[in-house]
Coordinates of C-alpha atoms in Angstrom, one line a residue:
M1 CA 78.9 118.8 91.5
T2 CA 81.6 116.0 91.7
D3 CA 84.9 116.1 93.8
T4 CA 87.8 115.5 90.8
T5 CA 90.7 116.0 93.7
T6 CA 92.6 113.0 93.6
P7 CA 94.3 111.2 96.1
T8 CA 97.9 112.2 94.9
D9 CA 96.5 115.9 95.1
R10 CA 95.1 115.6 98.8
Y11 CA 97.9 114.1 99.9
R12 CA 100.5 116.3 97.9
Y13 CA 98.7 119.2 99.7
A14 CA 99.0 117.6 102.9
F15 CA 102.9 116.1 103.0
P16 CA 104.3 118.6 100.7
D17 CA 108.0 117.8 101.8
A18 CA 107.3 114.1 101.2
F19 CA 106.1 114.9 97.5
A20 CA 108.8 117.4 96.6
G21 CA 111.1 116.0 93.9
L22 CA 109.0 113.2 93.2
T23 CA 107.9 112.1 89.4
A24 CA 104.3 111.9 88.6
R25 CA 104.7 107.8 89.0
Q26 CA 106.3 108.3 91.8
A27 CA 103.9 110.5 93.2
D28 CA 101.0 108.5 92.6
I29 CA 102.5 105.5 94.3
L30 CA 103.0 107.4 97.4
A31 CA 99.5 108.7 97.3
D32 CA 98.1 104.7 96.8
T33 CA 100.8 103.8 99.8
L34 CA 99.3 106.1 101.9
T35 CA 95.8 105.8 101.0
L36 CA 95.8 101.6 101.6
G37 CA 97.5 102.7 104.9
T38 CA 94.8 105.0 106.1
Q39 CA 92.0 102.3 104.8
R40 CA 94.0 99.9 107.0
G41 CA 93.4 102.1 110.1
T42 CA 97.0 103.2 110.2
S43 CA 97.7 107.2 111.0
V44 CA 99.8 108.8 108.3
S45 CA 102.6 111.1 109.9
T46 CA 104.7 113.8 108.2
A47 CA 107.8 111.4 109.0
T48 CA 106.4 108.5 107.9
A49 CA 105.3 110.1 104.1
R50 CA 108.9 111.4 104.0
D51 CA 110.3 107.9 105.0
I52 CA 107.8 106.1 102.1
A53 CA 108.8 108.8 99.8
A54 CA 112.7 108.2 100.2
K55 CA 112.1 104.6 99.9
I56 CA 109.8 104.9 96.6
R57 CA 112.6 107.4 95.0
G58 CA 115.4 104.7 95.7
L59 CA 113.4 102.0 94.3
L60 CA 111.7 103.7 91.6
A61 CA 114.7 106.0 90.3
D62 CA 113.4 107.2 86.8

């Protein structure tokens, strides 16, 4: 059986506060950003996820 969990779903579970109130588009961008960071060896903390989410909210207010 294949895993159908998306990066957005995984990170939304790990950092629910960061994803609260984001649109689907903003949530996908946050998940992609966190994925790129972890692929480059950067650890992701709750505070980092919240900071990035706040920047995305400000830049992409729908």
